[in-house]
Short mmCIF file of C-alpha atoms in Angstrom, two decimals:
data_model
loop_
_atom_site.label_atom_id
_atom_site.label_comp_id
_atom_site.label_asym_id
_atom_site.label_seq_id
_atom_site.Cartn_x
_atom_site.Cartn_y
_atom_site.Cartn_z
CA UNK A 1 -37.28 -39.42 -8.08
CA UNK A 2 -37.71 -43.15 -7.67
CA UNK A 3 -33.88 -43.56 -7.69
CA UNK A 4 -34.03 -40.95 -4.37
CA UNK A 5 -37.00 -42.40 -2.97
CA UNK A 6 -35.63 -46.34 -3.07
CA UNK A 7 -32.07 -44.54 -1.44
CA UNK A 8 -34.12 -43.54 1.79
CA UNK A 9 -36.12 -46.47 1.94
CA UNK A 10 -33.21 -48.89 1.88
CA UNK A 11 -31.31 -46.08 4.58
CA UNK A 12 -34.49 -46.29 7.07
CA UNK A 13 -34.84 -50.35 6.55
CA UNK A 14 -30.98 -50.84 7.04
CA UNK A 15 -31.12 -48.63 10.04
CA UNK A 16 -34.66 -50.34 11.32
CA UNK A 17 -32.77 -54.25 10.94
CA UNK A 18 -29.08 -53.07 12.38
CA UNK A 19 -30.59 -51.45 15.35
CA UNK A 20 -32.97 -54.16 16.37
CA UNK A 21 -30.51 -56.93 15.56
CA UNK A 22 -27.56 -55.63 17.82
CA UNK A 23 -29.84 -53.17 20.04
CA UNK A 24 -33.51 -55.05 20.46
CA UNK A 25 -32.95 -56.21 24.17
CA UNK A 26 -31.79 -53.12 25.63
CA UNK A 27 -34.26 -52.31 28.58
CA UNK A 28 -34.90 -49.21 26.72
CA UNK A 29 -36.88 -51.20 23.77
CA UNK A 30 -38.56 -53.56 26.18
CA UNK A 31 -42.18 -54.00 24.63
CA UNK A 32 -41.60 -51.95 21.21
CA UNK A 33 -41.52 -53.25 17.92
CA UNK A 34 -37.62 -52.83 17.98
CA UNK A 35 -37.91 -55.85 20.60
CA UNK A 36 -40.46 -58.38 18.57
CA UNK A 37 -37.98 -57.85 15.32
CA UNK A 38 -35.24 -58.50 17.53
CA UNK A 39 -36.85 -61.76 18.74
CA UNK A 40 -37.97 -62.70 14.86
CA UNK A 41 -34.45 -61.82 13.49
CA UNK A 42 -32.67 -63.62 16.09
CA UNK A 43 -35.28 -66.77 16.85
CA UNK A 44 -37.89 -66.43 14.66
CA UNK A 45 -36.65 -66.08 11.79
CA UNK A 46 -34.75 -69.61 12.23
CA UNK A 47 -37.63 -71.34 13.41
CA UNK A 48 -39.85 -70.46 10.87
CA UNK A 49 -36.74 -71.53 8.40
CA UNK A 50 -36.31 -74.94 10.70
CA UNK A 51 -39.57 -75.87 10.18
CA UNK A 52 -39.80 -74.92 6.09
CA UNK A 53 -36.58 -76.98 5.58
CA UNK A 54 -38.37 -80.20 7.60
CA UNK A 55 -41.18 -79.80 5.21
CA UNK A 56 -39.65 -80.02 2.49
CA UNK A 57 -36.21 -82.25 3.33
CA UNK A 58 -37.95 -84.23 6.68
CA UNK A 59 -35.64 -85.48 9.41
CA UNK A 60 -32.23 -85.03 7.23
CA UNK A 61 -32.63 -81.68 6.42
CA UNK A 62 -33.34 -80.61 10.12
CA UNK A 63 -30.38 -82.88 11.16
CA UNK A 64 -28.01 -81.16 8.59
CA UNK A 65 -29.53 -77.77 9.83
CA UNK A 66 -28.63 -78.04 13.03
CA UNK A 67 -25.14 -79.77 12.41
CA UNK A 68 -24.59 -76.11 10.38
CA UNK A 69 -26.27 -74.02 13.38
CA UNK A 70 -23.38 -75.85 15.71
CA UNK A 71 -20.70 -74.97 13.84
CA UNK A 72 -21.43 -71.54 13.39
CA UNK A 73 -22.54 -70.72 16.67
CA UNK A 74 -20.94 -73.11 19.08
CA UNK A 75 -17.62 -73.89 17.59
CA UNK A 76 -14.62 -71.78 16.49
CA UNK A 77 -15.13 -70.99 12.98
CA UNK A 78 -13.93 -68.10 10.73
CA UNK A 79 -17.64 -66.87 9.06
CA UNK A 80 -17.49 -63.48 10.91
CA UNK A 81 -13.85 -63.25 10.26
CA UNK A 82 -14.34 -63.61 6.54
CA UNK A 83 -17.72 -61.30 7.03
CA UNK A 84 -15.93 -58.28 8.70
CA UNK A 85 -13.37 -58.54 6.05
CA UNK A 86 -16.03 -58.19 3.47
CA UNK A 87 -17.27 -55.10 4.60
CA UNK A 88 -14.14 -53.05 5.23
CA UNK A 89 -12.80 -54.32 2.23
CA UNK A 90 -15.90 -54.37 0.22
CA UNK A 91 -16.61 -50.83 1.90
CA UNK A 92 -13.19 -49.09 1.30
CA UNK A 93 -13.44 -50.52 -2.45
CA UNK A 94 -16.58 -48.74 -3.11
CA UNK A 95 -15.30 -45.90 -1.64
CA UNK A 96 -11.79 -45.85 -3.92
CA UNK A 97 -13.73 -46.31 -7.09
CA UNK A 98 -16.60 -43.37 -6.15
CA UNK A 99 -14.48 -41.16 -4.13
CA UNK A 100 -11.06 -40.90 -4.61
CA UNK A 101 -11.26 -39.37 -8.14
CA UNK A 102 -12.83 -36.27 -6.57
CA UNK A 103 -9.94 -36.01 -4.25
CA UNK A 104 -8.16 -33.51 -3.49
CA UNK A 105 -11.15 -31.13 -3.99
CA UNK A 106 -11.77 -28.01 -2.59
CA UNK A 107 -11.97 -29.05 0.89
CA UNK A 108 -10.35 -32.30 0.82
CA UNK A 109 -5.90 -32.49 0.17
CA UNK A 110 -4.48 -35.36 -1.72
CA UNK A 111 -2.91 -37.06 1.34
CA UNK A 112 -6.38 -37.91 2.61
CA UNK A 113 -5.89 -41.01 -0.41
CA UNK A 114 -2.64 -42.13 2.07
CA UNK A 115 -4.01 -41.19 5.16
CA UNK A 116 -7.55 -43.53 4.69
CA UNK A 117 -5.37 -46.62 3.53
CA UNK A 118 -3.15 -46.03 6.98
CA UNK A 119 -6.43 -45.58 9.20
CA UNK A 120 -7.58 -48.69 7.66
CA UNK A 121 -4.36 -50.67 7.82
CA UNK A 122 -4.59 -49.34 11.82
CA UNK A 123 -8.28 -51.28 12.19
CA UNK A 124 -6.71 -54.16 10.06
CA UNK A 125 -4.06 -54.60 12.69
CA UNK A 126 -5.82 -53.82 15.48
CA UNK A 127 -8.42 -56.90 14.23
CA UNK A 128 -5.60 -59.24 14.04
CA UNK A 129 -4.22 -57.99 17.49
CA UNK A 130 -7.95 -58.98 18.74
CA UNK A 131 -8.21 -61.97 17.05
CA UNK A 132 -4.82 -64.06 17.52
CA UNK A 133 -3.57 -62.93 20.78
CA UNK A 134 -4.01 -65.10 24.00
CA UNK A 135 -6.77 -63.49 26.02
CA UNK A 136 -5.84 -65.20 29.05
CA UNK A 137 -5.49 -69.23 29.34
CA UNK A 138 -5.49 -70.74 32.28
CA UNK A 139 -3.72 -74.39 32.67
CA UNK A 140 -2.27 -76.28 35.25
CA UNK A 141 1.06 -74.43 34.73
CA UNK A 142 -0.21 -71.04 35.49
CA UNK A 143 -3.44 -71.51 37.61
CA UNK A 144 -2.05 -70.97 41.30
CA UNK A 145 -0.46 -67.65 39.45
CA UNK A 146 -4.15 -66.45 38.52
CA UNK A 147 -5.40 -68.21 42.28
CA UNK A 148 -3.33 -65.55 43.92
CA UNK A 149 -3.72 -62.75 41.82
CA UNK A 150 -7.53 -62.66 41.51
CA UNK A 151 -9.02 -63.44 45.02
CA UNK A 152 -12.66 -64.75 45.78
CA UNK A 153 -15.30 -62.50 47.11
CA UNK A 154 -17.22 -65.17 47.93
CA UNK A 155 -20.35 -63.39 46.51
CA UNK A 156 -20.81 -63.89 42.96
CA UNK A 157 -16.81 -66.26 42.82
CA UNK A 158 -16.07 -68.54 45.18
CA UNK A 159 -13.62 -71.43 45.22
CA UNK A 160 -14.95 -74.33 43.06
CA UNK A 161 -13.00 -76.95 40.51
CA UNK A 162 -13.72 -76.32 36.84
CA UNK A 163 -15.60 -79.95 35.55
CA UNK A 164 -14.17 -79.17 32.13
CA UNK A 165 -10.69 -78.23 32.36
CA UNK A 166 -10.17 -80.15 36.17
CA UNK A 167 -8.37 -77.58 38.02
CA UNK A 168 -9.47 -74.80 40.17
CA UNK A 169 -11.36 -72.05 38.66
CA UNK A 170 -9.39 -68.67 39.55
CA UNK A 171 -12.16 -65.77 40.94
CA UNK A 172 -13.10 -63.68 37.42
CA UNK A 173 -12.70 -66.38 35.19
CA UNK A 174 -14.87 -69.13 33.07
CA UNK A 175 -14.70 -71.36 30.89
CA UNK A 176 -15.61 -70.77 27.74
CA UNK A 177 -17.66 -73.38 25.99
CA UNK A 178 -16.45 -72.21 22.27
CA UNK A 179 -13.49 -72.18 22.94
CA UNK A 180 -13.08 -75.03 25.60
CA UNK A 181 -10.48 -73.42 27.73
CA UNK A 182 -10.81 -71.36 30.97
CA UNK A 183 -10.00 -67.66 30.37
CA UNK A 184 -8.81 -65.38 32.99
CA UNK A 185 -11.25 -61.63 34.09
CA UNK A 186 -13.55 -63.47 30.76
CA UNK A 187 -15.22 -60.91 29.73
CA UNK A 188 -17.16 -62.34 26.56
CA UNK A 189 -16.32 -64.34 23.71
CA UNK A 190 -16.41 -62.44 20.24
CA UNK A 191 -17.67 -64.00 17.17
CA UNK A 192 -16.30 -61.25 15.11
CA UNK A 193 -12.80 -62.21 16.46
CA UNK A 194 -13.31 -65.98 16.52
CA UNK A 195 -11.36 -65.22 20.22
CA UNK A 196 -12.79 -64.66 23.95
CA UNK A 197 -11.92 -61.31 25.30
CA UNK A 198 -9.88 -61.75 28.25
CA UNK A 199 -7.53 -59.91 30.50
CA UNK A 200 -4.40 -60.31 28.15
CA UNK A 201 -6.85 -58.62 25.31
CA UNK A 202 -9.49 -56.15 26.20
CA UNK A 203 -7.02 -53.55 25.69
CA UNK A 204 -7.17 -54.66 21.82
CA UNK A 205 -10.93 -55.30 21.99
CA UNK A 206 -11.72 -51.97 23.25
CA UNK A 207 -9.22 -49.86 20.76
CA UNK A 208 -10.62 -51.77 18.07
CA UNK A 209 -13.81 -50.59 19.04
CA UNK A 210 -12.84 -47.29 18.92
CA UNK A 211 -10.59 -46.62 16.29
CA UNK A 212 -13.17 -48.09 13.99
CA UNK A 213 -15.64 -45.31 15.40
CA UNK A 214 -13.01 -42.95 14.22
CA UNK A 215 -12.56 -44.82 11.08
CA UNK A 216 -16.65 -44.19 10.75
CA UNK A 217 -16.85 -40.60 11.44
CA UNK A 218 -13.87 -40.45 9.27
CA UNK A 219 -15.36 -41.58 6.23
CA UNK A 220 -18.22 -39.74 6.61
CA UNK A 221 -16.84 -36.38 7.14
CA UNK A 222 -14.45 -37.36 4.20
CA UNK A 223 -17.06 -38.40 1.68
CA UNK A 224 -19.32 -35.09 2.71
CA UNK A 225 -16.47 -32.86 2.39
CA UNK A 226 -15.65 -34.34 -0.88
CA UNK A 227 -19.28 -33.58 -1.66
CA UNK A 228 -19.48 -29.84 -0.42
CA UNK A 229 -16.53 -29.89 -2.32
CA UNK A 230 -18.63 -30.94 -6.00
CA UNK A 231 -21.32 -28.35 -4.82
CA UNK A 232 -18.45 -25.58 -4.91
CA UNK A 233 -16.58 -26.57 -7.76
CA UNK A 234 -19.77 -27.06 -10.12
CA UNK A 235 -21.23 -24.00 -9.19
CA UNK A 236 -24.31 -25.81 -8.33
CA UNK A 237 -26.04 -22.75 -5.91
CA UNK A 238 -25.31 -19.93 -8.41
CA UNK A 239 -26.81 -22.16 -11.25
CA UNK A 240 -30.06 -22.77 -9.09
CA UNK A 241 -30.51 -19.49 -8.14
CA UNK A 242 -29.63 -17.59 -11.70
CA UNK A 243 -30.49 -19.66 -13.97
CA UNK A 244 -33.33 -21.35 -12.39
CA UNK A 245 -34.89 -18.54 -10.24
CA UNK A 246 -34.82 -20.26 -7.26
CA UNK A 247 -34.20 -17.93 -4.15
CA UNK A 248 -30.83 -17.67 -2.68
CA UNK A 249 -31.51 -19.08 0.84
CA UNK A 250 -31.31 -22.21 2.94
CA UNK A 251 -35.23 -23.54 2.66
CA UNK A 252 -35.60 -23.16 -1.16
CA UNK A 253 -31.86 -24.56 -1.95
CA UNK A 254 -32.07 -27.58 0.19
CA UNK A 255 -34.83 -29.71 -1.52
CA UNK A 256 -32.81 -28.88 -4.97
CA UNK A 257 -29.08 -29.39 -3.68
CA UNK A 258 -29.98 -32.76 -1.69
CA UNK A 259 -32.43 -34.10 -4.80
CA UNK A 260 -28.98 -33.27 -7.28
CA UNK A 261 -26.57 -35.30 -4.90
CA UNK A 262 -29.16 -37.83 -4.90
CA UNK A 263 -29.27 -38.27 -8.45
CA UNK A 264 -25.67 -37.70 -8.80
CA UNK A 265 -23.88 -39.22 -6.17
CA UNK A 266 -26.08 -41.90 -4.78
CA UNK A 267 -23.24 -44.29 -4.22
CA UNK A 268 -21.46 -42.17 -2.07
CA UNK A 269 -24.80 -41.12 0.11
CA UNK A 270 -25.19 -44.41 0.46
CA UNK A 271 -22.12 -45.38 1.56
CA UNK A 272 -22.37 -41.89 4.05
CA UNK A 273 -25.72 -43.12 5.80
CA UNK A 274 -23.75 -46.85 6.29
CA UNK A 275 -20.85 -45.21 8.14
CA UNK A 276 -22.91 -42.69 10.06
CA UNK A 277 -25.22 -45.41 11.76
CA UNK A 278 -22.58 -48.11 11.88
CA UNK A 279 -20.34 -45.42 13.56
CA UNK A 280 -23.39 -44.67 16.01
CA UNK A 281 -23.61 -48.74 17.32
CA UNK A 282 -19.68 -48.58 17.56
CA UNK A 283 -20.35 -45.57 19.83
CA UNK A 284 -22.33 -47.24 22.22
CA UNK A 285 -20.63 -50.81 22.36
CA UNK A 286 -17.51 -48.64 23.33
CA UNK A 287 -19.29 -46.58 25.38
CA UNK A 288 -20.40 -49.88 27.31
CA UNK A 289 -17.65 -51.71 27.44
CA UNK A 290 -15.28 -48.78 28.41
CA UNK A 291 -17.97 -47.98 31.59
CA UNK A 292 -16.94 -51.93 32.68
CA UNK A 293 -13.34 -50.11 31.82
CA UNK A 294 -13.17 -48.02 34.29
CA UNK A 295 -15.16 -49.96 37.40
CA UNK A 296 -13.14 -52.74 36.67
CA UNK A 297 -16.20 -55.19 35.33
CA UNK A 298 -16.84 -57.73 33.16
CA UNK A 299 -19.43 -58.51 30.89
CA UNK A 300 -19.81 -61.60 32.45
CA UNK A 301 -19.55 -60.16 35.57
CA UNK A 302 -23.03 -57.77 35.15
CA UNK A 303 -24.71 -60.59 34.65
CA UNK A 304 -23.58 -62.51 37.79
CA UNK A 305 -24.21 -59.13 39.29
CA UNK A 306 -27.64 -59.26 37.95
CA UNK A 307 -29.10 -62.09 39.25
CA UNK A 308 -27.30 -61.97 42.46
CA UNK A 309 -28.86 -58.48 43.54
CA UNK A 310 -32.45 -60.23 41.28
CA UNK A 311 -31.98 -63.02 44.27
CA UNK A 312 -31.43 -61.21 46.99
CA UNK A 313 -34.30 -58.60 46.10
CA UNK A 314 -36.53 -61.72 46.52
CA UNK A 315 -35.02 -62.75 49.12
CA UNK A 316 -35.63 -59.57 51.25
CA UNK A 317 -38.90 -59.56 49.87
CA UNK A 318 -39.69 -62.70 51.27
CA UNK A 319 -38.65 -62.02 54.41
CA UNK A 320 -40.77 -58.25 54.50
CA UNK A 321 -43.45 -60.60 53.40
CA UNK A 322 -43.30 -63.01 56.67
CA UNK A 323 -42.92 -60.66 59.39
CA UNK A 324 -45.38 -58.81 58.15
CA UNK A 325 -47.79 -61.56 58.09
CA UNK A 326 -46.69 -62.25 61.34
CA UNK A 327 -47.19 -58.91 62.77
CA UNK A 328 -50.88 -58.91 61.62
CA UNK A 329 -51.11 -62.29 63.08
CA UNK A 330 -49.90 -60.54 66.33
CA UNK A 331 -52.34 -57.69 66.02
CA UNK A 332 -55.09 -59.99 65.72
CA UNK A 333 -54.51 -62.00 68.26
CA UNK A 334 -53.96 -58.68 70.27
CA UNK A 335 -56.48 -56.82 69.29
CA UNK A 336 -59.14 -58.00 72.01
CA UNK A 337 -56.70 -56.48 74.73
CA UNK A 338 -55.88 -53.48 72.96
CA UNK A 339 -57.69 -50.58 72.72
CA UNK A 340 -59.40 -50.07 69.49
CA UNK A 341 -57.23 -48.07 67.25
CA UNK A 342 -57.97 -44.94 65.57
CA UNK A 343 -59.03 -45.13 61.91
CA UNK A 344 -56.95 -42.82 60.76
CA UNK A 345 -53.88 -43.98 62.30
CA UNK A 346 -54.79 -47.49 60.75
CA UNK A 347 -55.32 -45.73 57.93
CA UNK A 348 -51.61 -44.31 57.25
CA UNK A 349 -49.99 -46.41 59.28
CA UNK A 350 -46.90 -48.08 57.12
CA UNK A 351 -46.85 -52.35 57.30
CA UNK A 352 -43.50 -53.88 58.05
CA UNK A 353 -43.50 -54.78 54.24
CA UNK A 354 -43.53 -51.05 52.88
CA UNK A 355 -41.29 -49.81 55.53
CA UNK A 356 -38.71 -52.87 54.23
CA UNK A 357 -39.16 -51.79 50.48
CA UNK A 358 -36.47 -49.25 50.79
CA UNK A 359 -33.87 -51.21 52.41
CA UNK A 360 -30.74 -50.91 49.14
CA UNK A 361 -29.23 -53.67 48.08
CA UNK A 362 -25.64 -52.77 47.75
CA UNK A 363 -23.10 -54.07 44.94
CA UNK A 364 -19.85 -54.81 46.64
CA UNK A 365 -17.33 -55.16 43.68
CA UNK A 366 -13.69 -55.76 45.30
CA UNK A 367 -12.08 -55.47 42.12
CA UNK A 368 -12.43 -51.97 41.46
CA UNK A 369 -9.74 -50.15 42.86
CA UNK A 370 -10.46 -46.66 41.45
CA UNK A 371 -10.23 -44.68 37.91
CA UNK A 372 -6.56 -44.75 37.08
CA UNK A 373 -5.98 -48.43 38.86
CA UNK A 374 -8.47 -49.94 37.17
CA UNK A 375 -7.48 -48.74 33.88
CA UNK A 376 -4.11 -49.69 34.40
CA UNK A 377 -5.02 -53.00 35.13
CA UNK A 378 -6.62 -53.24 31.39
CA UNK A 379 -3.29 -51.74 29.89
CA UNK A 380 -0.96 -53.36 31.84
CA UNK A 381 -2.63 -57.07 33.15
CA UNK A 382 -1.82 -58.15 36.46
CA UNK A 383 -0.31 -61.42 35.03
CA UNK A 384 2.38 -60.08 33.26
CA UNK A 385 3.10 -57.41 35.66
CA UNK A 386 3.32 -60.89 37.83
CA UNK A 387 5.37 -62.48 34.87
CA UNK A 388 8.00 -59.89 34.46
CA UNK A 389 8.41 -59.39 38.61
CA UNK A 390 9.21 -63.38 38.81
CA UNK A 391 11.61 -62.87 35.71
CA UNK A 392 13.28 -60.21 37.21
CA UNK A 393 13.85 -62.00 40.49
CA UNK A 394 15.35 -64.85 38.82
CA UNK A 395 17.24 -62.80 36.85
CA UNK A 396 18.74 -60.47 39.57
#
């Protein structure tokens, strides 16, 4: 039973760290636990690390820290790269040597051994798609293309010169700092890919995201049904139940069958509970970033968002706040030659800063153009429909 019990614990700790790693700063973990080992994992941790290493190595060993913490997290660099390609490849592996000798089974055919190595040849290429296309560059050559194809709303773009690059920033663009080159509709730059995600590539980025959801559930369902399959081929229900007296239904087989996969096939469980909660956080990043999809938004662009509606909250705020103070200054001064008000009326009456509260701020996004335009646009970028209609003119 230890064998079992150390399976679940490393399951619930895996799940615990993956979840508050990628997931701690969702609003819906404000305050939790999830949200103070999000802040150790991602700042903690380090510090605590930072200040062991000065300790022990002084001023050179901090200096050499943080020459290492540049490189990996403000320069282009490969490590996630590598990393991602150690766990498909490390993943798959385990799965070959565990898995495929059970295969076909009794509800599993042989092609499923051809049919995994294609879905993960598919993720393979969809990586490299991700990774080494151009996700939008914008240079002196092609700027007054992306000027007139992206227009400013003047809300959270307006026209301003890029102090990097020297040349006019286009409205949905940035310039990443990574990278060190402006990127047209920038939605976010990806470690994983060691690329930005821009308008030439979010198709790739958000495919990639969900085939490997589909490459998850895959696996799962696979390895399971290649399990199911043991259970029926071994004759493991009819030897519990004759042979060991145990009675034939759901509640008394359960305990046995799971504690005899355990023990048996603890690689493959293992390997099941990975998939299932890695294929649960690829859910919801694709789930995010095809919502920006479809109202034709950024990543970037919810943040400007953000703290432009934050602002102008305040803002209105402010402004409930002074006329109301002026309106009891008014009363005050009034209230000799008035006559005297009724409590209760006082009492209910609404101030000017209550009534003001439910004024809505509205988010005016001129880029989204509707369902099917907007995902269009991410299918078929408005630069190279731009590209090929210049092409064609000089070619006609």
């Amino acid at each position: 039973m230890g064998v079992q019990w150390l399976l679940v614990c490393h399951g619930l700790v895996t799940l615990l760290v993956v979840v508050s790693f990628l997931c701690g700063q969702w609003p819906i973990f404000q305050g939790t636990f999830i949200q103070r080992l999000h802040t150790f994992l991602t700042f903690g941790a380090f510090d605590y690390f930072r200040r062991f290493v000065e300790f022990v190595f002084g001023s050179r060993g901090t200096n050499a820290l943080y020459i290492t913490q540049y490189y990996c997290c403000d320069r282009p660099n490969p490590i996630l790269q590598a990393l991602y390609l150690a766990i498909v490849g490390g993943t798959f592996y385990l799965i070959v040597i565990s898995t495929f000798n059970y295969i076909p089974s009794y509800y599993m055919g042989g092609y499923h051994r051809y049919t995994s190595v294609l879905a993960v040849g598919v993720g393979f290429l969809l990586f490299l798609l991700t990774s080494f296309s151009d996700p939008g560059t914008i240079n002196a050559e092609n700027v007054s293309q992306y000027l007139s194809l992206y227009p400013y709303d003047n809300i959270i773009y307006s026209e301003k010169e890029c102090s990097t690059c020297k040349i006019l920033k286009p409205a949905r663009s940035k310039h990443c700092s990574i990278c060190d080159r402006c990127v047209a509709r920038f939605d976010h730059h990806c470690g994983w890919m060691n690329n930005c995600i821009g308008e030439k590539n979010t198709l790739y980025f958000v495919m990639f995201l969900l085939w490997h959801f589909f490459l998850c559930v895959y696996g799962t369902v696979a390895i399971g049904l290649v399990l199911a399959g043991r259970l029926k081929e071994l004759e493991v229900v009819y030897i519990l139940t004759a042979y060991y007296g145990i009675e034939n239904s759901y509640r008394s087989l359960a305990p046995h069958v799971v504690q005899w996969l355990i023990s048996s096939y603890n690689t493959q469980i293992l390997i099941m509970v990975f998939l299932a909660i890695v294929s649960l956080l690829l859910s919801g990043f694709f789930g995010y970033h095809f919502s920006l999809c479809l109202s034709n938004t950024t990543t970037n662009e919810t943040f400007k968002w953000d703290d432009y509606l934050s602002w102008q909250r305040k803002v209105k705020e402010a402004k409930a706040s002074t006329e109301a103070l002026k309106a009891s200054l008014d009363d005050l001064s009034q209230e000799t030659t008035k006559p005297q008000q009724s409590k209760w009326k006082s009492f209910f009456k609404r101030s000017k800063l209550e009534q003001d509260d439910g004024v809505e701020i509205i988010k005016n996004n001129i880029y989204d153009r509707g369902f099917f335009q907007n995902l269009y646009e991410i299918i078929y970028p408005l630069s190279s429909r731009h590209s090929f209609s210049t092409h064609k003119l000089k070619t006609g």
